[in-house]
Coordinates of C-alpha atoms in Angstrom, one line a residue:
X102 CA -24.2 -0.6 45.4
X103 CA -21.8 0.5 48.6
X104 CA -19.0 -2.0 47.4
X105 CA -18.3 -1.2 43.5
X106 CA -15.9 1.9 42.8
X107 CA -16.3 3.5 39.4
X108 CA -12.8 5.4 38.0
X109 CA -10.3 6.1 35.0
X110 CA -7.1 7.2 35.1
X111 CA -5.7 10.2 32.9
X112 CA -2.3 11.6 32.2
X113 CA -0.1 13.1 28.8
X114 CA 0.7 10.7 26.3
X115 CA 4.5 8.7 27.2
X116 CA 3.2 9.2 31.9
X117 CA 2.9 5.6 32.6
X118 CA -1.0 4.9 32.8
X119 CA -0.7 1.6 30.9
X120 CA 1.6 0.8 33.2
X121 CA 0.1 1.5 36.3
X122 CA -3.3 -0.1 34.5
X123 CA -1.0 -3.6 34.8
X124 CA 0.4 -3.3 38.0
X125 CA -3.3 -2.5 39.1
X126 CA -4.4 -5.6 37.8
X127 CA -2.2 -7.8 39.7
X128 CA -1.4 -6.7 42.5
X129 CA -5.9 -7.7 42.5
X130 CA -5.3 -11.2 41.5
X131 CA -7.1 -10.1 38.3
X132 CA -4.3 -11.3 35.9
X133 CA -3.0 -14.6 36.0
X134 CA 1.7 -13.9 35.9
X135 CA 1.3 -16.3 33.4
X136 CA -1.0 -14.7 31.7
X137 CA 1.1 -11.3 31.7
X138 CA 2.5 -9.0 29.1
X139 CA 3.5 -5.2 29.7
X140 CA 0.3 -3.1 28.5
X141 CA -1.4 -6.0 28.9
X142 CA -4.7 -4.3 28.1
X143 CA -3.6 -2.7 24.7
X144 CA -4.5 -5.9 22.5
X145 CA -4.1 -4.2 19.8
X146 CA -0.9 -4.6 16.9
X147 CA -0.4 -0.7 16.6
X148 CA -0.5 0.6 20.9
X149 CA 2.0 -2.2 21.8
X150 CA 4.6 -1.2 18.1
X151 CA 4.0 2.4 19.2
X152 CA 3.9 3.0 22.9
X153 CA 0.8 4.9 22.8
X154 CA -3.8 4.3 23.4
X155 CA -5.3 4.2 20.8
X156 CA -8.5 2.7 22.7
X157 CA -9.8 3.5 26.0
X158 CA -10.5 -0.3 27.2
X159 CA -12.4 -0.1 30.4
X160 CA -12.3 -4.2 32.8
X161 CA -13.5 -4.9 36.5
X162 CA -11.6 -6.0 39.6
X163 CA -12.8 -7.4 42.7
X164 CA -10.7 -6.5 45.5
X165 CA -10.9 -7.5 49.2
X166 CA -9.6 -4.6 51.7
X167 CA -10.6 -4.3 55.4
X168 CA -12.5 -7.7 56.1
X169 CA -14.9 -6.8 52.7
X170 CA -14.6 -7.7 48.9
X171 CA -15.3 -4.0 47.0
X172 CA -15.5 -4.9 42.8
X173 CA -13.0 -1.6 40.9
X174 CA -14.2 -0.7 37.3
X175 CA -11.0 0.9 35.8
X176 CA -11.2 1.9 32.5
X177 CA -8.1 3.0 30.7
X178 CA -7.6 5.7 28.5
X179 CA -5.4 7.8 25.9
X180 CA -3.2 10.3 26.5
X181 CA -2.6 11.4 22.8
X182 CA -4.8 14.6 22.2
X183 CA -6.4 13.5 19.3
X184 CA -8.2 10.4 21.0
X185 CA -9.4 13.2 23.6
X186 CA -13.2 11.9 22.4
X187 CA -12.5 8.8 23.6
X188 CA -11.2 9.7 28.0
X189 CA -14.4 12.3 28.1
X190 CA -16.9 9.1 27.3
X191 CA -14.6 7.4 30.0
X192 CA -15.2 10.1 32.0
X193 CA -18.4 10.2 32.1
X194 CA -19.4 6.4 32.1
X195 CA -16.8 7.2 35.9
X196 CA -16.7 9.1 39.9
X197 CA -13.4 9.5 40.4
X198 CA -10.5 9.4 37.8
X199 CA -7.1 9.0 39.0
X200 CA -4.4 12.0 38.1
X201 CA -1.3 11.0 36.5
X202 CA 1.7 12.8 36.7
X203 CA 6.1 11.9 35.4
X204 CA 8.0 12.6 38.1
X205 CA 11.1 13.1 35.4
X206 CA 9.3 16.2 32.9
X207 CA 6.1 18.1 35.7
X208 CA 2.6 18.8 34.4
X209 CA 1.8 19.2 30.4
X210 CA -0.5 20.8 28.4
X211 CA -2.8 17.3 28.0
X212 CA -2.7 16.6 31.9
X213 CA -4.5 19.3 32.2
X214 CA -7.3 19.2 29.4
X215 CA -7.8 16.3 30.8
X216 CA -8.2 17.7 33.6
X217 CA -10.4 20.2 33.6
X218 CA -12.9 17.7 31.4
X219 CA -12.5 15.7 34.9
X220 CA -13.8 18.5 37.2
X221 CA -16.4 19.4 34.7
X222 CA -18.2 16.0 36.0
X223 CA -17.5 16.1 39.7
X224 CA -15.5 13.7 39.7
X225 CA -13.2 12.9 42.8
X226 CA -9.3 13.1 41.3
X227 CA -6.8 11.1 43.3
X228 CA -2.9 12.8 42.2
X229 CA -0.6 9.6 41.1
X230 CA 3.1 10.5 40.9
X231 CA 3.8 8.3 38.9
X232 CA 8.2 6.6 38.6
X233 CA 9.5 8.0 41.1
X234 CA 11.6 5.0 40.3
X235 CA 13.6 7.1 37.9
X236 CA 17.4 9.3 38.5
X237 CA 15.9 12.2 37.1
X238 CA 12.5 12.5 39.0
X239 CA 11.7 15.6 41.2
X240 CA 9.4 15.1 43.2
X241 CA 9.2 18.5 45.7
X242 CA 8.9 20.1 42.4
X243 CA 6.1 18.0 40.7
X244 CA 4.4 17.5 43.8
X245 CA 4.1 21.6 43.8
X246 CA 2.9 22.2 40.3
X247 CA 0.4 20.1 41.1
X248 CA -0.5 21.1 44.6
X249 CA -1.1 25.0 42.7
X250 CA -2.8 23.0 40.2
X251 CA -5.5 20.9 42.1
X252 CA -5.5 22.7 45.1
X253 CA -4.2 19.9 47.2
X254 CA -2.7 19.0 49.8
X255 CA 0.4 17.1 49.6
X256 CA -0.3 14.6 51.8
X257 CA -3.0 13.6 49.5
X258 CA -0.4 13.5 46.6
X259 CA 0.4 8.9 46.0
X260 CA 4.7 8.6 45.2
X261 CA 4.0 5.6 42.9
X262 CA 6.0 4.1 39.8
X263 CA 4.7 1.6 37.6
X264 CA 7.4 -0.3 37.0
X265 CA 8.1 -2.0 39.9
X266 CA 5.5 -1.6 42.4
X267 CA 6.0 1.9 45.0
X268 CA 2.0 2.2 45.8
X269 CA -0.1 0.6 44.8
X270 CA -1.6 -1.1 47.5
X271 CA -1.7 2.7 48.6
X272 CA -4.0 3.8 45.4
X273 CA -6.2 1.0 45.6
X274 CA -7.8 1.7 49.6
X275 CA -7.2 5.3 48.3
X276 CA -9.3 4.5 45.0
X277 CA -12.6 2.8 48.1
X278 CA -11.8 5.5 50.7
X279 CA -11.7 8.5 48.9
X280 CA -13.9 7.6 45.7
X281 CA -17.2 8.2 45.8
X282 CA -19.5 5.1 45.3
X283 CA -22.5 4.8 42.1
X284 CA -25.7 6.6 43.0
X285 CA -29.0 4.9 41.7
X286 CA -32.1 3.0 43.1
X287 CA -31.9 -0.8 41.4
X288 CA -35.8 -1.3 41.6
X289 CA -36.3 2.0 39.2
X290 CA -36.6 2.0 35.3
X291 CA -33.9 0.7 33.5
X292 CA -31.3 3.3 32.4
X293 CA -27.9 2.5 31.0
X294 CA -26.1 4.2 29.2
X295 CA -23.0 3.1 26.2
X296 CA -20.1 4.8 26.6
X297 CA -18.5 2.0 23.7
X298 CA -19.2 -0.9 21.1
X299 CA -16.6 -3.2 20.3
X300 CA -17.0 -5.8 16.5
X301 CA -16.9 -9.2 16.8
X302 CA -17.2 -10.8 13.5
X303 CA -19.1 -14.1 14.8
X304 CA -21.2 -12.0 17.7
X305 CA -22.0 -8.7 16.3
X306 CA -21.6 -6.2 17.6
X307 CA -21.3 -5.6 21.6
X308 CA -22.0 -2.2 23.3
X309 CA -20.1 -1.8 26.2
X310 CA -22.1 0.7 28.9
X311 CA -22.4 1.6 32.7
X312 CA -25.5 1.2 34.0
X313 CA -27.3 4.6 36.0
X314 CA -30.0 3.1 37.2
X315 CA -32.8 -0.7 37.8
X316 CA -31.4 -4.0 36.8
X317 CA -30.5 -4.7 32.9
X318 CA -31.6 -9.0 33.5
X319 CA -30.7 -11.7 30.9
X320 CA -33.4 -12.4 27.9
X321 CA -34.8 -8.6 28.6
X322 CA -36.3 -6.6 25.5
X323 CA -34.4 -3.2 25.9
X324 CA -35.1 -0.7 24.1
X325 CA -31.9 2.2 22.2
X326 CA -34.0 5.1 22.7
X327 CA -32.0 7.1 20.2
X328 CA -32.3 5.0 17.6
X329 CA -36.0 3.5 18.6
X330 CA -34.3 0.8 17.6
X331 CA -35.8 -2.9 20.3
X332 CA -33.9 -5.5 20.9
X333 CA -33.1 -9.1 22.5
X334 CA -30.7 -8.8 26.0
X335 CA -29.3 -12.1 24.8
X336 CA -26.0 -12.2 26.8
X337 CA -24.9 -9.3 28.8
X338 CA -22.7 -10.0 32.3
X339 CA -19.1 -8.0 33.9
X340 CA -15.9 -7.2 31.3
X341 CA -12.8 -9.1 32.5
X342 CA -9.8 -9.8 30.6
X343 CA -12.6 -11.2 28.9
X344 CA -16.3 -11.8 28.7
X345 CA -17.5 -12.8 31.7
X346 CA -21.7 -13.6 31.5
X347 CA -24.0 -12.5 34.2
X348 CA -27.8 -14.2 34.7
X349 CA -28.3 -9.9 35.7
X350 CA -25.4 -6.3 35.9
X351 CA -27.7 -3.7 38.2
X352 CA -27.1 0.1 39.0
X353 CA -23.3 0.7 39.5
X354 CA -22.1 -1.7 37.6
X355 CA -20.1 -1.6 33.7
X356 CA -21.0 -4.5 32.2
X357 CA -21.5 -5.6 28.2
X358 CA -23.9 -6.5 26.2
X359 CA -24.6 -9.2 22.6
X360 CA -28.0 -8.9 21.3
X361 CA -26.5 -9.8 17.3
X362 CA -26.9 -6.5 16.1
X363 CA -25.5 -6.3 12.9
X364 CA -25.9 -2.9 11.3
X365 CA -22.8 0.1 12.6
X366 CA -25.2 3.0 12.5
X367 CA -27.5 0.7 15.1
X368 CA -25.2 1.8 18.2
X369 CA -24.9 4.9 19.1
X370 CA -22.0 5.6 21.7
X371 CA -23.6 7.7 24.0
X372 CA -26.7 6.3 23.5
X373 CA -30.1 5.0 26.7
X374 CA -30.3 1.7 27.0
X375 CA -33.8 0.9 28.7
X376 CA -36.1 -2.1 29.3
X377 CA -39.3 -1.7 26.2
X378 CA -42.3 -2.6 28.5
X379 CA -41.5 0.1 30.7
X380 CA -38.7 2.8 29.4
X381 CA -37.2 5.5 31.0
X382 CA -38.5 8.8 29.5
X383 CA -35.7 11.2 29.0
X384 CA -31.9 10.4 28.0
X385 CA -28.6 10.3 30.4
X386 CA -27.0 14.4 29.5
X387 CA -24.2 15.1 29.8
X388 CA -22.1 13.6 26.3
X389 CA -21.7 15.3 23.3
X390 CA -21.1 14.7 20.5
X391 CA -17.9 13.7 18.0
X392 CA -16.7 17.3 15.9
X393 CA -13.8 16.1 13.5
X394 CA -11.7 18.6 13.1
X395 CA -9.5 17.3 10.4
X396 CA -11.1 16.3 7.1
X397 CA -9.1 13.9 4.0
X398 CA -10.5 11.4 1.8
X399 CA -10.4 8.5 1.7
X400 CA -10.3 6.9 -2.1
X401 CA -9.0 3.3 -2.9
X402 CA -6.4 2.4 -5.4
X403 CA -8.3 0.7 -7.3
X404 CA -11.4 2.0 -8.2
X405 CA -13.5 -1.9 -7.7
X406 CA -13.4 -2.3 -4.6
X407 CA -14.9 0.6 -3.3
X408 CA -17.9 -1.0 -2.3
X409 CA -15.5 -4.1 0.0
X410 CA -13.3 -0.1 1.0
X411 CA -17.3 1.1 2.4
X412 CA -17.4 -2.3 4.2
X413 CA -14.0 -2.1 5.7
X414 CA -15.0 1.7 7.5
X415 CA -18.4 0.4 8.7
X416 CA -16.6 -2.5 10.6
X417 CA -14.1 0.0 11.9
X418 CA -16.8 2.9 12.8
X419 CA -17.7 0.7 15.4
X420 CA -14.6 0.9 16.5
X421 CA -13.7 4.3 16.8
X422 CA -17.1 6.2 16.6
X423 CA -15.2 9.6 15.9
X424 CA -14.6 8.5 12.3
X425 CA -17.0 10.5 10.4
X426 CA -17.5 10.0 6.8
X427 CA -19.7 10.6 4.0
X428 CA -19.1 9.6 0.1
X429 CA -17.5 11.6 -2.4
X430 CA -16.2 11.8 -5.6
X431 CA -13.1 13.0 -7.8
X432 CA -12.1 13.8 -11.3
X433 CA -8.5 12.8 -10.5
X434 CA -9.2 9.5 -8.3
X435 CA -12.7 8.1 -9.0
X436 CA -15.2 6.9 -6.4
X437 CA -13.2 7.4 -2.7
X438 CA -15.3 8.8 1.1
X439 CA -13.9 12.6 2.1
X440 CA -13.5 11.6 5.5
X441 CA -13.6 13.4 9.0
X442 CA -11.3 12.6 11.4
X443 CA -9.4 14.1 15.2
X444 CA -6.7 15.4 14.6
X445 CA -3.4 14.2 11.3
X446 CA -2.6 11.0 14.2
X447 CA -5.7 9.8 14.4
X448 CA -5.7 10.2 10.6
X449 CA -2.2 8.2 10.4
X450 CA -4.1 5.3 12.7
X451 CA -6.8 5.2 10.5
X452 CA -5.5 4.9 6.9
X453 CA -2.4 1.9 8.8
X454 CA -5.6 -0.3 10.3
X455 CA -7.7 -0.2 6.8
X456 CA -4.2 -1.8 5.3
X457 CA -3.8 -4.1 8.8
X458 CA -6.7 -4.9 9.4
X459 CA -9.1 -5.0 6.0
X460 CA -6.1 -5.9 3.7
X461 CA -7.3 -2.3 2.0
X462 CA -4.8 0.0 0.2
X463 CA -6.0 3.6 0.2
X464 CA -5.0 7.3 -1.0
X465 CA -5.1 10.7 1.3
X466 CA -4.8 12.7 0.6
X467 CA -3.4 16.6 1.7
X468 CA -5.7 17.2 4.2
X469 CA -7.8 20.3 4.7
X470 CA -10.8 21.0 7.3
X471 CA -14.5 23.1 7.3
X472 CA -14.7 26.4 6.3
X473 CA -18.4 28.2 6.0
X474 CA -18.7 31.0 2.6
X475 CA -21.1 33.4 2.8
X476 CA -22.8 34.5 -0.6
X477 CA -23.6 38.3 -1.4
X478 CA -27.2 36.8 -1.9
X479 CA -27.9 35.5 1.3
X480 CA -25.4 36.8 3.5
X481 CA -27.0 34.8 6.1
X482 CA -27.1 31.7 5.7
X483 CA -23.8 29.3 5.7
X484 CA -23.1 27.1 3.2
X485 CA -20.2 24.6 4.8
X486 CA -17.2 23.9 2.4
X487 CA -15.4 20.1 3.8
X488 CA -13.7 20.6 0.1
X489 CA -11.4 23.4 -2.5
X490 CA -13.5 22.1 -5.1
X491 CA -16.7 22.7 -3.5
X492 CA -16.1 26.6 -2.8
X493 CA -18.9 29.0 -4.2
X494 CA -18.0 31.7 -7.2
X495 CA -15.1 33.8 -5.4
X496 CA -17.2 37.2 -7.6
X497 CA -20.7 36.1 -5.8
X498 CA -18.6 35.7 -1.6
X499 CA -18.8 37.8 0.1
X500 CA -17.0 37.2 3.0
X501 CA -15.6 32.8 4.0
X502 CA -15.3 32.5 7.6
X503 CA -12.2 29.9 9.2
X504 CA -12.0 28.1 12.1
X505 CA -10.0 28.8 15.0
X506 CA -8.4 27.7 17.9
X507 CA -6.8 28.6 21.1
X508 CA -3.8 26.8 21.5
X509 CA -1.6 26.3 25.1
X510 CA 2.3 25.2 25.0
X511 CA 3.3 24.0 27.7
X512 CA 7.4 24.3 27.7
X513 CA 11.6 25.0 29.2
X514 CA 11.4 28.8 28.8
X515 CA 14.8 29.0 27.0
X516 CA 13.2 27.9 23.3
X517 CA 10.1 30.5 23.9
X518 CA 11.2 32.1 21.2
X519 CA 10.8 29.3 18.6
X520 CA 8.6 28.6 19.6
X521 CA 6.4 32.0 19.5
X522 CA 8.7 33.0 15.4
X523 CA 6.7 29.5 14.0
X524 CA 3.1 30.2 15.7
X525 CA 3.9 33.7 14.1
X526 CA 4.6 32.3 10.7
X527 CA 1.4 29.5 11.4
X528 CA -0.6 33.3 11.8
X529 CA -0.8 32.8 15.3
X530 CA -1.5 35.7 18.0
X531 CA -0.1 35.1 21.7
X532 CA -2.8 35.9 24.0
X533 CA -1.1 35.1 27.6
X534 CA 1.9 34.0 28.6
X535 CA 2.5 32.4 32.4
X536 CA 5.0 31.2 34.3
X537 CA 3.8 27.6 36.1
X538 CA 7.5 27.6 37.8
X539 CA 10.9 29.3 37.0
X540 CA 11.7 27.7 33.9
X541 CA 8.1 26.4 32.6
X542 CA 5.9 28.4 30.6
X543 CA 2.3 28.1 29.2
X544 CA 1.7 30.2 26.3
X545 CA -2.3 30.7 25.2
X546 CA -2.4 31.7 20.9
X547 CA -5.4 32.1 19.1
X548 CA -4.8 30.6 15.6
X549 CA -6.3 28.9 12.4
X550 CA -7.2 25.7 12.5
X551 CA -6.0 24.9 8.6
X552 CA -2.5 25.6 10.5
X553 CA -2.0 23.4 12.4
X554 CA -3.0 20.6 9.9
X555 CA 0.0 20.3 8.0
X556 CA 3.0 20.1 10.1
X557 CA 2.5 22.2 13.8
X558 CA 3.1 19.2 15.6
X559 CA 6.4 18.3 13.6
X560 CA 7.8 21.6 14.0
X561 CA 7.0 22.3 17.1
X562 CA 8.6 19.6 18.5
X563 CA 11.3 20.6 16.6
X564 CA 12.2 24.1 17.8
X565 CA 12.7 22.7 21.5
X566 CA 13.6 19.7 21.4
X567 CA 10.9 17.4 21.9
X568 CA 10.1 19.8 26.0
X569 CA 7.2 21.1 24.5
X570 CA 3.7 19.9 24.5
X571 CA 0.1 21.3 23.2
X572 CA -3.2 21.3 23.6
X573 CA -5.7 22.8 21.8
X574 CA -9.4 23.4 21.4
X575 CA -11.4 24.7 18.9
X576 CA -13.3 28.3 19.3
X577 CA -15.7 29.2 16.5
X578 CA -15.5 30.9 12.7
X579 CA -13.7 34.1 11.8
X580 CA -13.8 35.7 8.4
X581 CA -9.8 35.6 7.2
X582 CA -8.9 35.8 3.5
X583 CA -9.1 33.2 1.8
X584 CA -8.4 31.6 -1.8
X585 CA -9.0 28.9 -4.1
X586 CA -5.2 27.7 -4.3
X587 CA -5.4 25.6 -7.9
X588 CA -2.8 22.5 -9.5
X589 CA -2.6 21.7 -12.7
X590 CA -0.8 19.3 -14.1
X591 CA 0.0 19.2 -18.0
X592 CA -2.8 21.9 -18.0
X593 CA -4.8 19.1 -16.8
X594 CA -6.4 20.3 -12.5
X595 CA -5.9 17.8 -10.2
X596 CA -8.5 18.3 -7.7
X597 CA -7.1 16.2 -5.2
X598 CA -4.6 18.0 -4.8
X599 CA -6.1 21.8 -4.9
X600 CA -6.1 23.7 -1.2
X601 CA -7.8 26.7 0.7
X602 CA -4.8 28.7 1.6
X603 CA -4.3 32.4 3.0
X604 CA -3.2 35.4 0.1
X605 CA -0.8 36.3 2.2
X606 CA 1.2 32.3 1.4
X607 CA -0.3 31.1 -1.6
X608 CA 2.6 32.4 -3.7
X609 CA 5.5 30.8 -1.2
X610 CA 3.1 27.6 -0.8
X611 CA 2.8 27.3 -4.6
X612 CA 6.4 27.3 -5.4
X613 CA 6.6 24.8 -3.2
X614 CA 4.5 22.5 -3.9
X615 CA 5.4 22.7 -7.7
X616 CA 9.0 22.3 -6.8
X617 CA 7.9 19.4 -4.2
X618 CA 6.5 18.2 -7.5
X619 CA 8.5 18.3 -10.1
X620 CA 11.0 15.9 -7.5
X621 CA 7.8 13.6 -7.4
X622 CA 6.6 13.0 -10.6
X623 CA 8.0 10.5 -12.9
X624 CA 9.3 11.9 -16.1
X625 CA 7.3 10.6 -19.2
X626 CA 7.4 10.4 -23.4
X627 CA 6.4 14.3 -22.7
X628 CA 6.5 17.1 -21.7
X629 CA 4.7 18.1 -17.9
X630 CA 3.9 21.4 -17.5
X631 CA 3.0 21.9 -13.6
X632 CA 1.2 24.5 -12.6
X633 CA -0.1 26.2 -9.5
X634 CA -2.6 28.6 -10.5
X635 CA -5.1 31.5 -8.5
X636 CA -8.5 31.6 -11.3
X637 CA -6.8 31.8 -14.2
X638 CA -4.1 33.4 -12.1
X639 CA -1.0 30.6 -13.3
X640 CA 1.9 32.2 -10.8
X641 CA 4.1 29.7 -10.1
X642 CA 5.5 26.9 -12.9
X643 CA 8.1 23.4 -12.8
X644 CA 8.0 21.4 -16.0
X645 CA 9.2 18.2 -16.1
X646 CA 12.0 17.2 -19.7
X647 CA 10.5 14.5 -21.2
X648 CA 12.7 11.3 -22.0
X649 CA 13.3 11.5 -25.0
X650 CA 15.0 8.4 -27.9
X651 CA 18.0 10.0 -29.6
X652 CA 17.1 9.4 -32.9
X653 CA 19.4 11.6 -34.6
X654 CA 22.1 9.2 -33.8
X655 CA 21.8 6.3 -37.0
X656 CA 22.7 9.5 -39.1
X657 CA 26.7 9.9 -39.2
X658 CA 27.3 12.7 -41.6
X659 CA 25.1 13.8 -44.6
X660 CA 23.1 16.4 -45.1
X661 CA 22.0 19.1 -41.7
X662 CA 17.7 18.5 -43.6
X663 CA 18.0 15.0 -42.9
X664 CA 19.3 15.4 -38.8
X665 CA 16.6 18.2 -39.5
X666 CA 13.1 15.8 -40.3
X667 CA 14.5 13.8 -37.4
X668 CA 14.4 16.1 -34.6
X669 CA 10.9 17.6 -36.4
X670 CA 9.2 14.5 -36.8
X671 CA 9.9 13.7 -33.0
X672 CA 9.0 16.9 -32.2
X673 CA 5.1 16.5 -33.1
X674 CA 4.9 12.7 -32.3
X675 CA 5.8 14.8 -28.3
X676 CA 2.9 16.7 -29.4
X677 CA 0.6 14.5 -29.9
X678 CA 1.4 12.5 -26.8
X679 CA 0.4 15.3 -25.1
X680 CA -2.0 16.7 -26.2
X681 CA -3.6 12.7 -24.3
X682 CA -1.7 11.7 -22.4
X683 CA -2.5 11.7 -18.6
X684 CA -0.6 11.6 -16.4
X685 CA -0.6 9.0 -13.5
X686 CA 0.7 10.9 -9.9
X687 CA 2.4 8.7 -7.4
X688 CA 0.1 8.5 -3.7
X689 CA 4.4 10.1 -2.1
X690 CA 3.1 13.2 -4.2
X691 CA -0.3 13.7 -2.0
X692 CA 1.5 13.2 0.8
X693 CA 4.0 15.5 -0.4
X694 CA 2.1 18.6 0.7
X695 CA 2.4 17.7 4.2
X696 CA 6.2 17.5 4.3
X697 CA 7.4 21.1 2.3
X698 CA 9.8 22.0 4.8
X699 CA 11.7 18.7 4.9

């Protein structure tokens, strides 16, 4: 065990984690030059196309250092705020972390939040200044920021470049010398924590775990503590570029297990594996449940595909345990699922993966967050409202609370004015403003989560020309003056377009949604009124004019009553048509509400 090191890589988006991981794999000879490709650990097409890591990847490297052989278990983690759940799981399985900072961009919001996660788990931090080969690198300035942030010495910071391979040997020797070996007893009771799982169509579910105590041998009868189910360890082993079977995996090591599990809900990430004959008393602590931030409905375009969609979502949940879903039905869209996501990017990625990996074309409704409603009859007990259509009768309600977040924005000082204006417009309240250096400011706000769900991140990037980084965490619920905004098409309510909004924004938002829908809904043979209403009061209206045939074209002359007769006949027909006509709402209309400012 003294020659095992478990570590992960944490950094902000686009600071070069995956490229540096590639160099580590090459230097240790884990991957041959022939098989080498950029972002070797990112195995999804989507990850390569967008250049982001969506899923954390574990891999074992062998390293010969000062006459001894070491086993290094590396977990590459995502950098985007929406995937911070992946990061928290990786950190729980490690003793050390490489903190990577881009030498040309400096410390950003996500760097700080991931660092605090690592410090909470008492990990040994190795600071690395990456992208030193860039002409815009500012090593002295960024080194000062790192020293101030984690209180290390200048000589502790390793200067590196993922592209040229500079400093990779120093990083590997620092991993061996500075990160502590895992603690644990190979002879003790088996305790292993599952930190990830993937689905293989031929082998079932493959669970990745880190052994804390004891030894897991091939053929053992094992038990999952949280679910209470027991299985046979058909195949166990370690994670190289492909799975490498072994006879046993001992304390301190990271490995995989295949036991023929087919059901998604039987493997819970964070569960403890132990032996059926000699189980450990209590599960391993230090693991948090996922808290979805954004909720949206996902419906199949064709209602007959409902069961297939359920099957696809279950398979997807295995590869992405932060996805939460439950069945729901809508009057406009039929049967579907109410899904919880960690953020807007996460929602976009899930929708794209459903289309690519399972050929499911889906309709996504307007995203929202969950609220707590308190009734006058029972003011102590909260009713959780995930969907505007679930909102109880406002006259019987005492108050409604919405989730608030603490948001940190790090930006250049010249953009502070525009960012403050944006945050105040989104009902934010300024709490703190700290100058990290002469031209970098950290601004802290408290604001409702519902306000950042839509277009906050895009607009933040626009007003700061891409120089602002953003991070947030929930701080609880606060009472708010919220009302339900309904949308009516041809006097029929479309529940998928309803939203809970703050009273001060309702009139403006209602008007803008009506205008946007007028552009997007195709004209029909009859006139369609689009109305935004609060309760029974209509606050905005737009009308889509009817497509009409020129019925008087064949009357060229003669008495006016002949024309009038034809027009009256047409008018009656339109009236009848409007009573029985249904308006088809295109998919763009559901998502257009998000892009009202474009």
